[in-house]
PDB file of C-alpha atoms in Angstrom:
ATOM      1  CA  UNK V  50     152.481  40.306 298.939  1.00 64.00           C
ATOM      2  CA  UNK V  51     154.818  39.941 295.958  1.00 82.00           C
ATOM      3  CA  UNK V  52     151.986  40.092 293.434  1.00 95.00           C
ATOM      4  CA  UNK V  53     151.654  37.765 290.460  1.00 97.00           C
ATOM      5  CA  UNK V  54     155.046  36.420 289.423  1.00 97.00           C
ATOM      6  CA  UNK V  55     155.843  35.387 285.860  1.00 97.00           C
ATOM      7  CA  UNK V  56     158.937  33.833 284.371  1.00 97.00           C
ATOM      8  CA  UNK V  57     160.806  34.286 282.198  1.00 97.00           C
ATOM      9  CA  UNK V  58     160.308  38.002 281.560  1.00 97.00           C
ATOM     10  CA  UNK V  59     161.725  37.703 278.052  1.00 97.00           C
ATOM     11  CA  UNK V  60     162.021  34.669 275.806  1.00 97.00           C
ATOM     12  CA  UNK V  61     163.556  34.496 272.357  1.00 98.00           C
ATOM     13  CA  UNK V  62     163.309  31.190 270.546  1.00 97.00           C
ATOM     14  CA  UNK V  63     163.368  29.734 267.084  1.00 97.00           C
ATOM     15  CA  UNK V  64     160.379  28.451 265.198  1.00 97.00           C
ATOM     16  CA  UNK V  65     159.563  24.873 266.076  1.00 97.00           C
ATOM     17  CA  UNK V  66     160.950  25.006 269.595  1.00 97.00           C
ATOM     18  CA  UNK V  67     158.903  24.325 272.712  1.00 97.00           C
ATOM     19  CA  UNK V  68     158.219  27.293 274.963  1.00 98.00           C
ATOM     20  CA  UNK V  69     157.022  27.109 278.575  1.00 98.00           C
ATOM     21  CA  UNK V  70     155.785  30.161 280.422  1.00 98.00           C
ATOM     22  CA  UNK V  71     155.326  30.069 284.188  1.00 98.00           C
ATOM     23  CA  UNK V  72     153.079  31.857 286.634  1.00 98.00           C
ATOM     24  CA  UNK V  73     152.744  32.041 290.402  1.00 98.00           C
ATOM     25  CA  UNK V  74     149.451  33.659 291.428  1.00 98.00           C
ATOM     26  CA  UNK V  75     148.866  35.785 294.513  1.00 97.00           C
ATOM     27  CA  UNK V  76     148.603  33.572 297.590  1.00 96.00           C
ATOM     28  CA  UNK V  77     144.986  32.865 298.515  1.00 94.00           C
ATOM     29  CA  UNK V  78     143.563  33.618 295.093  1.00 95.00           C
ATOM     30  CA  UNK V  79     141.314  30.950 293.605  1.00 93.00           C
ATOM     31  CA  UNK V  80     141.176  31.991 289.941  1.00 94.00           C
ATOM     32  CA  UNK V  81     143.986  32.235 287.409  1.00 96.00           C
ATOM     33  CA  UNK V  82     143.896  33.665 283.892  1.00 96.00           C
ATOM     34  CA  UNK V  83     146.233  33.617 280.894  1.00 97.00           C
ATOM     35  CA  UNK V  84     145.980  36.516 278.403  1.00 97.00           C
ATOM     36  CA  UNK V  85     147.906  37.445 275.273  1.00 97.00           C
ATOM     37  CA  UNK V  86     148.541  40.998 274.031  1.00 97.00           C
ATOM     38  CA  UNK V  87     149.485  41.968 270.483  1.00 96.00           C
ATOM     39  CA  UNK V  88     149.376  45.276 268.647  1.00 92.00           C
ATOM     40  CA  UNK V  89     146.861  43.940 266.154  1.00 92.00           C
ATOM     41  CA  UNK V  90     144.427  42.144 268.457  1.00 92.00           C
ATOM     42  CA  UNK V  91     144.944  43.845 271.817  1.00 94.00           C
ATOM     43  CA  UNK V  92     144.436  41.792 274.971  1.00 96.00           C
ATOM     44  CA  UNK V  93     142.735  38.419 274.579  1.00 95.00           C
ATOM     45  CA  UNK V  94     141.830  35.768 277.128  1.00 94.00           C
ATOM     46  CA  UNK V  95     143.389  32.387 276.391  1.00 95.00           C
ATOM     47  CA  UNK V  96     142.241  30.220 279.302  1.00 94.00           C
ATOM     48  CA  UNK V  97     141.243  30.489 282.931  1.00 93.00           C
ATOM     49  CA  UNK V  98     141.114  28.217 285.963  1.00 94.00           C
ATOM     50  CA  UNK V  99     138.916  28.210 289.056  1.00 91.00           C
ATOM     51  CA  UNK V 100     140.279  26.220 292.008  1.00 93.00           C
ATOM     52  CA  UNK V 101     142.934  24.718 289.706  1.00 94.00           C
ATOM     53  CA  UNK V 102     140.315  23.403 287.242  1.00 94.00           C
ATOM     54  CA  UNK V 103     140.261  24.722 283.646  1.00 93.00           C
ATOM     55  CA  UNK V 104     136.907  26.407 283.076  1.00 90.00           C
ATOM     56  CA  UNK V 105     137.115  28.023 279.649  1.00 87.00           C
ATOM     57  CA  UNK V 106     139.856  27.339 277.099  1.00 89.00           C
ATOM     58  CA  UNK V 107     137.937  28.606 274.076  1.00 87.00           C
ATOM     59  CA  UNK V 108     140.511  31.350 273.594  1.00 89.00           C
ATOM     60  CA  UNK V 109     143.408  28.941 273.128  1.00 93.00           C
ATOM     61  CA  UNK V 110     144.248  29.462 269.464  1.00 88.00           C
ATOM     62  CA  UNK V 111     145.355  25.976 268.484  1.00 87.00           C
ATOM     63  CA  UNK V 112     146.268  22.556 269.784  1.00 92.00           C
ATOM     64  CA  UNK V 113     149.825  23.789 269.932  1.00 96.00           C
ATOM     65  CA  UNK V 114     148.852  25.667 273.080  1.00 97.00           C
ATOM     66  CA  UNK V 115     148.269  23.916 276.400  1.00 97.00           C
ATOM     67  CA  UNK V 116     147.970  25.096 279.997  1.00 97.00           C
ATOM     68  CA  UNK V 117     148.130  23.344 283.328  1.00 97.00           C
ATOM     69  CA  UNK V 118     147.607  24.256 286.949  1.00 97.00           C
ATOM     70  CA  UNK V 119     148.889  21.364 289.069  1.00 96.00           C
ATOM     71  CA  UNK V 120     148.333  23.250 292.328  1.00 95.00           C
ATOM     72  CA  UNK V 121     147.043  26.541 293.669  1.00 95.00           C
ATOM     73  CA  UNK V 122     150.428  28.263 293.476  1.00 96.00           C
ATOM     74  CA  UNK V 123     151.673  27.383 289.997  1.00 96.00           C
ATOM     75  CA  UNK V 124     150.539  27.357 286.379  1.00 98.00           C
ATOM     76  CA  UNK V 125     152.243  26.843 283.030  1.00 98.00           C
ATOM     77  CA  UNK V 126     151.392  27.810 279.468  1.00 98.00           C
ATOM     78  CA  UNK V 127     153.169  25.706 276.877  1.00 98.00           C
ATOM     79  CA  UNK V 128     153.497  26.258 273.134  1.00 97.00           C
ATOM     80  CA  UNK V 129     154.766  23.331 271.103  1.00 97.00           C
ATOM     81  CA  UNK V 130     155.852  23.850 268.387  1.00 96.00           C
ATOM     82  CA  UNK V 131     156.186  27.624 268.453  1.00 97.00           C
ATOM     83  CA  UNK V 132     155.614  29.785 265.364  1.00 97.00           C
ATOM     84  CA  UNK V 133     156.525  33.423 264.569  1.00 97.00           C
ATOM     85  CA  UNK V 134     152.852  34.460 264.855  1.00 96.00           C
ATOM     86  CA  UNK V 135     152.933  33.414 268.510  1.00 97.00           C
ATOM     87  CA  UNK V 136     155.172  36.416 269.236  1.00 98.00           C
ATOM     88  CA  UNK V 137     153.328  38.522 271.813  1.00 98.00           C
ATOM     89  CA  UNK V 138     153.306  39.506 275.470  1.00 98.00           C
ATOM     90  CA  UNK V 139     151.691  36.814 277.612  1.00 98.00           C
ATOM     91  CA  UNK V 140     150.121  37.919 280.877  1.00 98.00           C
ATOM     92  CA  UNK V 141     149.020  35.858 283.831  1.00 98.00           C
ATOM     93  CA  UNK V 142     146.423  37.282 286.219  1.00 97.00           C
ATOM     94  CA  UNK V 143     144.828  36.039 289.409  1.00 96.00           C
ATOM     95  CA  UNK V 144     141.809  36.923 291.513  1.00 94.00           C
ATOM     96  CA  UNK V 145     139.852  35.871 294.562  1.00 92.00           C
ATOM     97  CA  UNK V 146     136.405  35.223 293.210  1.00 85.00           C
ATOM     98  CA  UNK V 147     133.617  35.613 295.757  1.00 82.00           C
ATOM     99  CA  UNK V 148     130.112  36.129 294.439  1.00 74.00           C
ATOM    100  CA  UNK V 149     130.178  39.038 292.034  1.00 70.00           C
ATOM    101  CA  UNK V 150     133.544  40.286 293.205  1.00 76.00           C
ATOM    102  CA  UNK V 151     136.403  39.256 290.923  1.00 84.00           C
ATOM    103  CA  UNK V 152     139.129  41.929 290.757  1.00 92.00           C
ATOM    104  CA  UNK V 153     141.949  40.640 288.606  1.00 94.00           C
ATOM    105  CA  UNK V 154     145.610  41.447 289.281  1.00 96.00           C
ATOM    106  CA  UNK V 155     148.138  41.079 286.507  1.00 96.00           C
ATOM    107  CA  UNK V 156     151.729  39.941 286.436  1.00 96.00           C
ATOM    108  CA  UNK V 157     154.480  41.845 284.553  1.00 95.00           C
ATOM    109  CA  UNK V 158     154.138  39.598 281.501  1.00 97.00           C
ATOM    110  CA  UNK V 159     156.469  37.466 279.401  1.00 98.00           C
ATOM    111  CA  UNK V 160     157.567  38.980 276.108  1.00 97.00           C
ATOM    112  CA  UNK V 161     157.902  36.104 273.640  1.00 98.00           C
ATOM    113  CA  UNK V 162     159.721  36.458 270.333  1.00 98.00           C
ATOM    114  CA  UNK V 163     159.687  33.510 267.934  1.00 98.00           C
ATOM    115  CA  UNK V 164     162.179  33.869 265.101  1.00 97.00           C
TER     116      UNK V 164
ATOM    117  CA  UNK H 415     129.810  37.696 272.938  1.00 81.00           C
ATOM    118  CA  UNK H 416     130.958  40.796 274.806  1.00 89.00           C
ATOM    119  CA  UNK H 417     132.455  43.680 272.853  1.00 92.00           C
ATOM    120  CA  UNK H 418     134.116  46.659 274.528  1.00 95.00           C
ATOM    121  CA  UNK H 419     134.787  49.994 272.824  1.00 97.00           C
ATOM    122  CA  UNK H 420     136.781  52.895 274.207  1.00 97.00           C
ATOM    123  CA  UNK H 421     136.647  56.508 273.083  1.00 94.00           C
ATOM    124  CA  UNK H 422     138.812  58.426 272.430  1.00 94.00           C
ATOM    125  CA  UNK H 423     141.662  56.213 271.235  1.00 95.00           C
ATOM    126  CA  UNK H 424     144.162  58.923 272.137  1.00 96.00           C
ATOM    127  CA  UNK H 425     144.104  62.149 274.103  1.00 95.00           C
ATOM    128  CA  UNK H 426     146.730  64.809 274.737  1.00 96.00           C
ATOM    129  CA  UNK H 427     145.995  67.651 277.160  1.00 95.00           C
ATOM    130  CA  UNK H 428     147.924  70.108 279.372  1.00 96.00           C
ATOM    131  CA  UNK H 429     148.264  69.205 282.998  1.00 97.00           C
ATOM    132  CA  UNK H 430     145.617  70.356 285.424  1.00 97.00           C
ATOM    133  CA  UNK H 431     142.656  69.526 283.213  1.00 96.00           C
ATOM    134  CA  UNK H 432     139.834  67.261 284.280  1.00 97.00           C
ATOM    135  CA  UNK H 433     139.349  64.327 281.889  1.00 95.00           C
ATOM    136  CA  UNK H 434     136.629  61.860 280.964  1.00 96.00           C
ATOM    137  CA  UNK H 435     137.429  58.554 279.306  1.00 97.00           C
ATOM    138  CA  UNK H 436     134.549  56.587 277.854  1.00 97.00           C
ATOM    139  CA  UNK H 437     133.857  52.863 277.636  1.00 97.00           C
ATOM    140  CA  UNK H 438     130.876  51.062 276.144  1.00 97.00           C
ATOM    141  CA  UNK H 439     129.996  47.366 276.259  1.00 95.00           C
ATOM    142  CA  UNK H 440     127.442  45.327 274.367  1.00 93.00           C
ATOM    143  CA  UNK H 441     126.292  42.765 276.933  1.00 87.00           C
ATOM    144  CA  UNK H 442     124.858  44.446 280.033  1.00 84.00           C
ATOM    145  CA  UNK H 443     124.542  41.147 281.955  1.00 84.00           C
ATOM    146  CA  UNK H 444     127.755  41.852 283.790  1.00 86.00           C
ATOM    147  CA  UNK H 445     128.375  41.730 287.495  1.00 84.00           C
ATOM    148  CA  UNK H 446     131.356  44.073 287.470  1.00 89.00           C
ATOM    149  CA  UNK H 447     133.585  46.205 285.263  1.00 93.00           C
ATOM    150  CA  UNK H 448     137.258  46.940 285.777  1.00 95.00           C
ATOM    151  CA  UNK H 449     139.521  49.830 284.748  1.00 98.00           C
ATOM    152  CA  UNK H 450     143.271  49.327 284.324  1.00 98.00           C
ATOM    153  CA  UNK H 451     146.302  51.438 283.607  1.00 98.00           C
ATOM    154  CA  UNK H 452     149.191  50.199 281.456  1.00 97.00           C
ATOM    155  CA  UNK H 453     152.536  51.980 281.209  1.00 95.00           C
ATOM    156  CA  UNK H 454     154.718  51.318 278.138  1.00 91.00           C
ATOM    157  CA  UNK H 455     156.351  47.900 278.295  1.00 88.00           C
ATOM    158  CA  UNK H 456     154.707  47.116 281.614  1.00 90.00           C
ATOM    159  CA  UNK H 457     151.889  45.005 282.972  1.00 92.00           C
ATOM    160  CA  UNK H 458     148.395  46.146 283.873  1.00 96.00           C
ATOM    161  CA  UNK H 459     147.630  47.929 287.117  1.00 96.00           C
ATOM    162  CA  UNK H 460     144.092  47.641 288.441  1.00 96.00           C
ATOM    163  CA  UNK H 461     142.638  51.095 289.115  1.00 97.00           C
ATOM    164  CA  UNK H 462     139.009  50.497 289.998  1.00 96.00           C
ATOM    165  CA  UNK H 463     136.472  47.686 289.983  1.00 93.00           C
ATOM    166  CA  UNK H 464     132.791  48.614 289.973  1.00 92.00           C
ATOM    167  CA  UNK H 465     130.317  45.943 290.967  1.00 88.00           C
ATOM    168  CA  UNK H 466     126.934  45.857 289.241  1.00 84.00           C
ATOM    169  CA  UNK H 467     125.235  46.895 292.489  1.00 86.00           C
ATOM    170  CA  UNK H 468     127.272  50.107 292.549  1.00 87.00           C
ATOM    171  CA  UNK H 469     126.998  53.130 290.304  1.00 88.00           C
ATOM    172  CA  UNK H 470     130.322  54.747 291.203  1.00 94.00           C
ATOM    173  CA  UNK H 471     133.695  53.926 292.666  1.00 94.00           C
ATOM    174  CA  UNK H 472     136.355  56.429 293.724  1.00 95.00           C
ATOM    175  CA  UNK H 473     140.082  56.193 294.381  1.00 95.00           C
ATOM    176  CA  UNK H 474     141.957  59.430 294.952  1.00 96.00           C
ATOM    177  CA  UNK H 475     141.608  61.609 291.846  1.00 97.00           C
ATOM    178  CA  UNK H 476     139.904  58.818 289.923  1.00 97.00           C
ATOM    179  CA  UNK H 477     136.166  58.247 289.758  1.00 97.00           C
ATOM    180  CA  UNK H 478     134.502  55.546 287.691  1.00 97.00           C
ATOM    181  CA  UNK H 479     130.801  55.242 286.978  1.00 96.00           C
ATOM    182  CA  UNK H 480     128.775  52.352 285.614  1.00 94.00           C
ATOM    183  CA  UNK H 481     125.417  52.475 283.819  1.00 93.00           C
ATOM    184  CA  UNK H 482     124.464  48.907 282.917  1.00 90.00           C
ATOM    185  CA  UNK H 483     121.204  49.876 281.237  1.00 90.00           C
ATOM    186  CA  UNK H 484     122.991  51.992 278.645  1.00 93.00           C
ATOM    187  CA  UNK H 485     126.082  49.779 278.482  1.00 93.00           C
ATOM    188  CA  UNK H 486     128.448  52.583 279.455  1.00 96.00           C
ATOM    189  CA  UNK H 487     131.179  53.341 281.939  1.00 96.00           C
ATOM    190  CA  UNK H 488     133.260  56.485 282.357  1.00 97.00           C
ATOM    191  CA  UNK H 489     136.566  57.117 284.084  1.00 97.00           C
ATOM    192  CA  UNK H 490     136.971  60.649 285.400  1.00 97.00           C
ATOM    193  CA  UNK H 491     140.464  61.924 286.185  1.00 97.00           C
ATOM    194  CA  UNK H 492     140.591  65.128 288.208  1.00 97.00           C
ATOM    195  CA  UNK H 493     143.435  67.639 288.055  1.00 97.00           C
ATOM    196  CA  UNK H 494     145.527  65.571 285.628  1.00 97.00           C
ATOM    197  CA  UNK H 495     149.299  65.296 286.139  1.00 97.00           C
ATOM    198  CA  UNK H 496     152.142  64.242 283.800  1.00 97.00           C
ATOM    199  CA  UNK H 497     152.432  61.031 285.839  1.00 96.00           C
ATOM    200  CA  UNK H 498     148.939  60.090 284.668  1.00 97.00           C
ATOM    201  CA  UNK H 499     150.298  59.563 281.141  1.00 97.00           C
ATOM    202  CA  UNK H 500     149.602  55.932 280.221  1.00 98.00           C
ATOM    203  CA  UNK H 501     147.128  53.752 278.368  1.00 97.00           C
ATOM    204  CA  UNK H 502     143.822  53.248 280.184  1.00 98.00           C
ATOM    205  CA  UNK H 503     141.944  50.017 279.548  1.00 98.00           C
ATOM    206  CA  UNK H 504     138.348  49.157 280.298  1.00 97.00           C
ATOM    207  CA  UNK H 505     137.405  45.475 280.725  1.00 96.00           C
ATOM    208  CA  UNK H 506     134.072  43.698 281.135  1.00 93.00           C
ATOM    209  CA  UNK H 507     133.424  40.018 281.779  1.00 89.00           C
ATOM    210  CA  UNK H 508     132.485  37.727 278.925  1.00 79.00           C
ATOM    211  CA  UNK H 509     128.773  37.265 278.432  1.00 60.00           C
ATOM    212  CA  UNK H 510     127.115  34.019 279.460  1.00 49.00           C
ATOM    213  CA  UNK H 511     126.390  34.569 283.111  1.00 49.00           C
ATOM    214  CA  UNK H 512     129.139  33.740 285.557  1.00 52.00           C
ATOM    215  CA  UNK H 513     131.912  33.795 282.999  1.00 58.00           C
ATOM    216  CA  UNK H 514     134.968  35.341 284.536  1.00 79.00           C
ATOM    217  CA  UNK H 515     137.315  36.065 281.674  1.00 90.00           C
ATOM    218  CA  UNK H 516     137.616  39.717 280.704  1.00 93.00           C
ATOM    219  CA  UNK H 517     137.047  41.319 277.337  1.00 94.00           C
ATOM    220  CA  UNK H 518     139.221  44.402 276.923  1.00 96.00           C
ATOM    221  CA  UNK H 519     138.774  47.561 274.917  1.00 96.00           C
ATOM    222  CA  UNK H 520     141.639  48.823 272.763  1.00 96.00           C
ATOM    223  CA  UNK H 521     142.403  51.490 275.343  1.00 96.00           C
ATOM    224  CA  UNK H 522     142.784  55.267 275.505  1.00 97.00           C
ATOM    225  CA  UNK H 523     146.372  56.450 275.129  1.00 97.00           C
ATOM    226  CA  UNK H 524     146.648  59.491 277.396  1.00 97.00           C
ATOM    227  CA  UNK H 525     149.419  62.095 277.334  1.00 97.00           C
ATOM    228  CA  UNK H 526     149.464  64.860 279.938  1.00 97.00           C
ATOM    229  CA  UNK H 527     151.701  67.718 278.856  1.00 96.00           C
ATOM    230  CA  UNK H 528     153.700  69.450 281.617  1.00 94.00           C
TER     231      UNK H 528
END
């Protein structure tokens, strides 16, 4: 299996621009997670989906952030408009949740820089 | 709300030593706990997942234990090697029963000196 795939790997944009991050989870997994990592705050959960349905978006910082999962093999995280404080590494993770078993596997991340 | 703390924040030892990394969590109503490794500029690699019904999980030179009653987990690394140098992260599910998102500790930055 190719693992979790994220694109782009690096994104540099100017303040006010729209940014779209993409994720392809591991085939067969039924849960997908978006996390953000910064030096100050560490790793934080933004939102997660079970069977393509958003379950908990309480970690999404503002209305500028939105996430979709139109099917089991694709998800997007959009920031519009972007701000310099959104600069971080954004990780997508997926898992096959069955009962109490929920091992999460992470993608390589997208490093976002907002100038 | 779950809070995860890792001690020590950093550790530098000569190769060959056996190491213990510590993790504590505030909400013991978890059904599993996961340990990850992160190399600089890279993503997270899952090392071990311990389910609440287990007390230990082993993979090669790594052994992780879980004590829900005390809110603690430890990661034991045997016969450390320079290739083990990385940041080790402990993660527990959010509280609230059934919540699947992970709360991460700040990590232990490990350096193994050749």
